[in-house]
PDB file of C-alpha atoms in Angstrom:
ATOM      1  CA  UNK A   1     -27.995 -15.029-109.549  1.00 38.00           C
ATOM      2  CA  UNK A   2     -25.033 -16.724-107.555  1.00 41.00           C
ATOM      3  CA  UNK A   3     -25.644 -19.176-104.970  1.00 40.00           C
ATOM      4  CA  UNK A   4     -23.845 -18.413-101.386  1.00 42.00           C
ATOM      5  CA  UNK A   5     -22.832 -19.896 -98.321  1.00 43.00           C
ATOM      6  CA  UNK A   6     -22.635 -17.862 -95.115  1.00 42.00           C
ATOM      7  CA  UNK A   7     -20.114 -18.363 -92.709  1.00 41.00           C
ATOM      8  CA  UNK A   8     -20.604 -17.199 -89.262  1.00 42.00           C
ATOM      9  CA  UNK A   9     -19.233 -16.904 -85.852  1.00 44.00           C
ATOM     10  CA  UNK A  10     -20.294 -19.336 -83.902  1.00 46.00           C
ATOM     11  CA  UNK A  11     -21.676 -17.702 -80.479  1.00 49.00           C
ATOM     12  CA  UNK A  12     -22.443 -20.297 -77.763  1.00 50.00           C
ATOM     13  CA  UNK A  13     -26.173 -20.623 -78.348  1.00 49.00           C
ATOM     14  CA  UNK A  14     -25.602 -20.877 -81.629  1.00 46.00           C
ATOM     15  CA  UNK A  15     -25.623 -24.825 -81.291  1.00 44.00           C
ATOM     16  CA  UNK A  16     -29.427 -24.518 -80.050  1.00 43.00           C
ATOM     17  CA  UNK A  17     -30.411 -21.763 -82.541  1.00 42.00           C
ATOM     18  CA  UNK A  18     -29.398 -22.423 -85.721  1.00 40.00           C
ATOM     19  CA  UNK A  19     -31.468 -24.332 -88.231  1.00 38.00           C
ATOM     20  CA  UNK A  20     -29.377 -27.245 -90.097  1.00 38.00           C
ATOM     21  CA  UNK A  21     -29.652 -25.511 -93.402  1.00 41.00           C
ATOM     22  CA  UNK A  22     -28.791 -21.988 -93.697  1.00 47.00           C
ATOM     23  CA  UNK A  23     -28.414 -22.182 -97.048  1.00 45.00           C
ATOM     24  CA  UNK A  24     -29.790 -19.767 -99.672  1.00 41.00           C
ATOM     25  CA  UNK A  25     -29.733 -17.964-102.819  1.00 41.00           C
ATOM     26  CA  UNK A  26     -29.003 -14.383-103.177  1.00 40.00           C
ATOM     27  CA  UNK A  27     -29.804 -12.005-105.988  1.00 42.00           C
ATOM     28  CA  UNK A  28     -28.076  -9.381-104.360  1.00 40.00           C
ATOM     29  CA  UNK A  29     -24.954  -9.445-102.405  1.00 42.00           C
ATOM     30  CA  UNK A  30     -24.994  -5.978-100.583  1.00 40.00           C
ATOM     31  CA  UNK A  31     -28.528  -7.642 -99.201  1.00 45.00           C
ATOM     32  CA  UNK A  32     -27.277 -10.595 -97.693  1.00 48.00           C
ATOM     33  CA  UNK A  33     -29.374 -10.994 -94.311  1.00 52.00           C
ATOM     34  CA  UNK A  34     -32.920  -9.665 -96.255  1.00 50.00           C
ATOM     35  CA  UNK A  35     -32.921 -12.871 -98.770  1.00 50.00           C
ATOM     36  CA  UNK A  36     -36.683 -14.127 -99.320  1.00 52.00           C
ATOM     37  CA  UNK A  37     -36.812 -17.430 -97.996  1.00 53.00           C
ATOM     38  CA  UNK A  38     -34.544 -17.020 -95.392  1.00 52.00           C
ATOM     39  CA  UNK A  39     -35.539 -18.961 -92.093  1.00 53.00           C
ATOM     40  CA  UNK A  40     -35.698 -16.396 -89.195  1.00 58.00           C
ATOM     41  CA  UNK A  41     -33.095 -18.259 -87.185  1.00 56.00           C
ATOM     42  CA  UNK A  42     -30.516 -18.304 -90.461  1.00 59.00           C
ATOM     43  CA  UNK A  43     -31.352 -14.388 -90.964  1.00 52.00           C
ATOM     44  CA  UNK A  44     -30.642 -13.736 -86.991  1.00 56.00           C
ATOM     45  CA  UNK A  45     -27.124 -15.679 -87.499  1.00 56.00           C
ATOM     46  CA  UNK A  46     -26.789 -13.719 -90.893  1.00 55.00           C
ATOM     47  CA  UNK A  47     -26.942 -10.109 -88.867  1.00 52.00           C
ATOM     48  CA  UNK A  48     -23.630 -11.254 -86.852  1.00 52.00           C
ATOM     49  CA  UNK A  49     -22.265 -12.557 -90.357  1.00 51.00           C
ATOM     50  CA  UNK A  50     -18.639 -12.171 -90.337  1.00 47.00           C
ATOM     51  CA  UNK A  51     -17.914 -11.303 -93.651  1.00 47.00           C
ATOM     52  CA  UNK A  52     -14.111 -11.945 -93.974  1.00 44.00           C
ATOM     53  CA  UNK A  53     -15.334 -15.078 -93.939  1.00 42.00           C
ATOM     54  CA  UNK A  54     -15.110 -16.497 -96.667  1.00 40.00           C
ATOM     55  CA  UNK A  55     -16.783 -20.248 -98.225  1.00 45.00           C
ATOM     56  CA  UNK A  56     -15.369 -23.323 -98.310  1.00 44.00           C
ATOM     57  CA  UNK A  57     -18.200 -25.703 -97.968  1.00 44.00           C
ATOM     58  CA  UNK A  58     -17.965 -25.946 -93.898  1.00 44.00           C
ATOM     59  CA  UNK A  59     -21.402 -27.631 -92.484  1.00 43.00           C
ATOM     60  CA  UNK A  60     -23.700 -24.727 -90.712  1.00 47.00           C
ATOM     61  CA  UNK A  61     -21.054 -22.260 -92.177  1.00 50.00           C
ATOM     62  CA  UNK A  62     -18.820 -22.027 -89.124  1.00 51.00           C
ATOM     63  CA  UNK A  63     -15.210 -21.335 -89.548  1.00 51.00           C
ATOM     64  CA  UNK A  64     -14.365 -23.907 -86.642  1.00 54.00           C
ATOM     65  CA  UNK A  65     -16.772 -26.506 -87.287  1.00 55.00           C
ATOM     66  CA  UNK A  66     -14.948 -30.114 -88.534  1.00 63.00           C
ATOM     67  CA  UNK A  67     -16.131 -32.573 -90.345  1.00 65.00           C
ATOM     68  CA  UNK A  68     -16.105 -36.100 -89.178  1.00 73.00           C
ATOM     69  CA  UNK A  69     -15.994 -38.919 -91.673  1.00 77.00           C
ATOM     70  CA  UNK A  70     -19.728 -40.649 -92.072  1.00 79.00           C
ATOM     71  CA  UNK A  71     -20.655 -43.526 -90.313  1.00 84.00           C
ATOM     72  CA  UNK A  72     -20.021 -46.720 -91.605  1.00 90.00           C
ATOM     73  CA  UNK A  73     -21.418 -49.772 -91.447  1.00 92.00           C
ATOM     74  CA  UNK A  74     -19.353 -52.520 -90.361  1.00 92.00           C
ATOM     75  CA  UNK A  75     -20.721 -55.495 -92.729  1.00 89.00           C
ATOM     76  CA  UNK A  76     -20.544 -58.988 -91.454  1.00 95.00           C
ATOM     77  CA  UNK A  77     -22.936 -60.521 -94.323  1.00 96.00           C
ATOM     78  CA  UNK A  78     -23.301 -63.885 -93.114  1.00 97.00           C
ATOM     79  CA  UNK A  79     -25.027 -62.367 -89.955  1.00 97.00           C
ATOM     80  CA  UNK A  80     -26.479 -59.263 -90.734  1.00 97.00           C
ATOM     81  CA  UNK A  81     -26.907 -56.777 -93.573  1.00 96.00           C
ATOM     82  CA  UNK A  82     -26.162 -52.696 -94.122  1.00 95.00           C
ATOM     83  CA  UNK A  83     -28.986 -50.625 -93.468  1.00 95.00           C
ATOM     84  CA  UNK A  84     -27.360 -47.892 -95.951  1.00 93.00           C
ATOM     85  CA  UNK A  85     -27.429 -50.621 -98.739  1.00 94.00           C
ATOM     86  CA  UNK A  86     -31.443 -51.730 -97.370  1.00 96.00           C
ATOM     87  CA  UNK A  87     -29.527 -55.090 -96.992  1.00 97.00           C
ATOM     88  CA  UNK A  88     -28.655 -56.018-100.074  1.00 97.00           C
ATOM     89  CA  UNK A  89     -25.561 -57.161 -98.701  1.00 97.00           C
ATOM     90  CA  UNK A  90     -26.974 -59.957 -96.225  1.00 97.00           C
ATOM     91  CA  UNK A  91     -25.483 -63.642 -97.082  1.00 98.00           C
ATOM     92  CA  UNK A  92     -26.901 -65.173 -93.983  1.00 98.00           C
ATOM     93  CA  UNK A  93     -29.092 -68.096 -93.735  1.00 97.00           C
ATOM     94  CA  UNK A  94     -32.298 -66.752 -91.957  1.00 98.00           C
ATOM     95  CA  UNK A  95     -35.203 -68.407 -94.086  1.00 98.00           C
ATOM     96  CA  UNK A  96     -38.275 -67.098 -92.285  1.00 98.00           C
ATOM     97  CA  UNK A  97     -39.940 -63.971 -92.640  1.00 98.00           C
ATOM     98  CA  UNK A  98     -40.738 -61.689 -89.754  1.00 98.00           C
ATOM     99  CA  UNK A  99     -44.281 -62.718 -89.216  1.00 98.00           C
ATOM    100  CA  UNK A 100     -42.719 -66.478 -89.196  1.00 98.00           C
ATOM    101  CA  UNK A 101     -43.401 -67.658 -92.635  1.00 98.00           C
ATOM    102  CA  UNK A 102     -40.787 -70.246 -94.750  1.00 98.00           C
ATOM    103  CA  UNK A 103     -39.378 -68.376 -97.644  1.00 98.00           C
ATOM    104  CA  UNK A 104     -39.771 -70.120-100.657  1.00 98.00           C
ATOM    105  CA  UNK A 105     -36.677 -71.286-103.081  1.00 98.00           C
ATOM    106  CA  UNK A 106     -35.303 -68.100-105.310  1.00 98.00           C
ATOM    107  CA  UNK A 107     -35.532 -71.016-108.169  1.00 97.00           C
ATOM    108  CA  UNK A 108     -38.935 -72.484-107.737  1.00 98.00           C
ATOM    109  CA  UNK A 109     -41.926 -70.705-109.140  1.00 98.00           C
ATOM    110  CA  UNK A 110     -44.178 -72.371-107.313  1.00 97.00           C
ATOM    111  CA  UNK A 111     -46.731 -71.178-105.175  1.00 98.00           C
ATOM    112  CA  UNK A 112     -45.420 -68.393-106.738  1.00 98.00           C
ATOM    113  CA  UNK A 113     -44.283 -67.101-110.088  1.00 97.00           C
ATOM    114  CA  UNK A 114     -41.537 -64.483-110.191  1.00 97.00           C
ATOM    115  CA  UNK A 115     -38.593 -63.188-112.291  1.00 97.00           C
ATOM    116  CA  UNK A 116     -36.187 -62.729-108.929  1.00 97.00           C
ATOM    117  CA  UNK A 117     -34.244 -66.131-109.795  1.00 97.00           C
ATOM    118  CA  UNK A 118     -30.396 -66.579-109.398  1.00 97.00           C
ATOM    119  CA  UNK A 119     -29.920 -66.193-113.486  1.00 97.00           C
ATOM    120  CA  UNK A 120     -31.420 -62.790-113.254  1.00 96.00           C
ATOM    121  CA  UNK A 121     -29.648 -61.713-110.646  1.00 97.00           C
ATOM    122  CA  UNK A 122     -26.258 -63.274-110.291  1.00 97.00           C
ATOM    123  CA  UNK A 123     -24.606 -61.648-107.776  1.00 96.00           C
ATOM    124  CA  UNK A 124     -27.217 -61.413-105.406  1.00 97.00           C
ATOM    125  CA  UNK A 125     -26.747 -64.733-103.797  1.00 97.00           C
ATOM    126  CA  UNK A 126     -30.132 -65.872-104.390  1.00 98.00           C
ATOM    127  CA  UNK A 127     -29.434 -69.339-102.783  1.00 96.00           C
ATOM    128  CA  UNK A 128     -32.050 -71.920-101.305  1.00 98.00           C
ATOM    129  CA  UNK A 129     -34.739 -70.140 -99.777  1.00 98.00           C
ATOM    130  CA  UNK A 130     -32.569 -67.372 -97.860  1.00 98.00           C
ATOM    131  CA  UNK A 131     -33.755 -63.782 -97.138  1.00 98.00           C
ATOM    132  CA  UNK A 132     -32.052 -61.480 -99.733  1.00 98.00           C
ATOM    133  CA  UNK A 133     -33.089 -58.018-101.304  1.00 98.00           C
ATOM    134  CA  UNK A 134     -32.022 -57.966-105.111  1.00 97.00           C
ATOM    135  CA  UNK A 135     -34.267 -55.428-106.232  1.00 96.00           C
ATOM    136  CA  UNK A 136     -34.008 -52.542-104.150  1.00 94.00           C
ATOM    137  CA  UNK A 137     -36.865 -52.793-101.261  1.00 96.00           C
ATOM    138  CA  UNK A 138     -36.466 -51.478 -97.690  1.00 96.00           C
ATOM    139  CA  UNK A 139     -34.673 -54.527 -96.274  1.00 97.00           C
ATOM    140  CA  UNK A 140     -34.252 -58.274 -96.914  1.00 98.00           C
ATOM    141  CA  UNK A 141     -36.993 -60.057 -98.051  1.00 98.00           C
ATOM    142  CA  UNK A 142     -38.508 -63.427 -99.686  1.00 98.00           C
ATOM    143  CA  UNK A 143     -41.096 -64.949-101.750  1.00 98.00           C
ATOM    144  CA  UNK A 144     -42.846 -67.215 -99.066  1.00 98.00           C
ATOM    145  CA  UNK A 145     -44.758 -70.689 -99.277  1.00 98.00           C
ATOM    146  CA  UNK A 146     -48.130 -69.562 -98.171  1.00 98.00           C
ATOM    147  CA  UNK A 147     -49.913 -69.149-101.399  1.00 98.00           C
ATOM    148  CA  UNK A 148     -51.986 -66.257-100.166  1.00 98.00           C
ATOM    149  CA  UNK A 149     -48.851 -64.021 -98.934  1.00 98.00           C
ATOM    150  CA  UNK A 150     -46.694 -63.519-102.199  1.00 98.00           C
ATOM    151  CA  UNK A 151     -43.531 -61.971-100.490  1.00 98.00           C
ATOM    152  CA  UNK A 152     -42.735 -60.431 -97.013  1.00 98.00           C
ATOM    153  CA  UNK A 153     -39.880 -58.737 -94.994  1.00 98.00           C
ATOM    154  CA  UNK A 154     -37.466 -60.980 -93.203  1.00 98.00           C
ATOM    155  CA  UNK A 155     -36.090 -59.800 -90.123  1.00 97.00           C
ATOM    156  CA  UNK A 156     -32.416 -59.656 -90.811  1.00 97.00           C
ATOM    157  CA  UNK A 157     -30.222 -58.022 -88.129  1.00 97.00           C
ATOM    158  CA  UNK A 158     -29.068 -54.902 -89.048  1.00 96.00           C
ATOM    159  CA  UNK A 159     -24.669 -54.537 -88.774  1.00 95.00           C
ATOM    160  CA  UNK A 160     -23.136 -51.844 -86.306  1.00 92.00           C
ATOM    161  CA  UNK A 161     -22.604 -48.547 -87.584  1.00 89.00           C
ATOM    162  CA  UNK A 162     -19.953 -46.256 -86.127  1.00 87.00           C
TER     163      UNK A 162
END
């Protein structure tokens, strides 16, 4: 059971055709283009395989395709945070939530009681009542001081990625 990586010619619908993962299995080498599983727009590719290719790791399996580096998020804490790091990163002073509500302290348990305090988390910057994300949730948040809404999102900019 070895694990392979076609590489093709690239024809000039290929760009339109060709499903992003092309990837398979094989059992059987001599069977290349009849592999269960095989999407039918991988297996049409597959039939004008070029087989002195040969695989080095090349996205869509194209001789000629480059790689470009990832985007990257160009972090400016203070004003926004890193969608790739759900925020974490934001050291800004926005103290509101997103439907308008005042965050409450990181080291007050009142209204509510919580473990999220700057001697937990230390290098979170868990200062006054700012919107932070120590804990892993989809952006920056905060406890807030309506005792009938316990925490909310904060609507923290996200930073340009390029």
């Amino acid at each position: 059971d070895s694990s392979s990586r076609m590489k093709f010619k690239k024809s000039p619908e290929d760009e339109n055709r060709i499903s992003r993962d092309c990837t398979w299995t094989s059992n059987n080498a001599s069977s290349r283009c009849n592999i269960e599983g095989m999407v039918d727009a991988c297996r049409e590719t597959c039939n004008n395989c070029d087989s002195g290719f040969d695989t080095d790791g090349q996205a869509f399996g194209f001789s000629d395709y480059e790689r470009s580096e990832p985007p990257t998020c160009q972090s400016d804490p203070n004003n926004c945070g890193c969608d790739n790091q759900q925020q974490a990163d934001y050291r800004g002073n926005i103290s509101q939530t997103a439907n308008g509500k005042t965050c409450q302290n990181w080291d007050s348990q009142s209204p509510h009681f919580h473990n999220r305090t700057p001697e937990n988390y230390p290098t979170m910057g868990l200062e006054d009542n700012y919107c932070r994300n120590p804990d892993g949730e989809a952006k920056a948040w905060c406890y807030t001081t309506d005792p009938d809404t316990r925490w909310e999102l904060c609507d923290v900019p996200s930073c340009v990625v390029n």
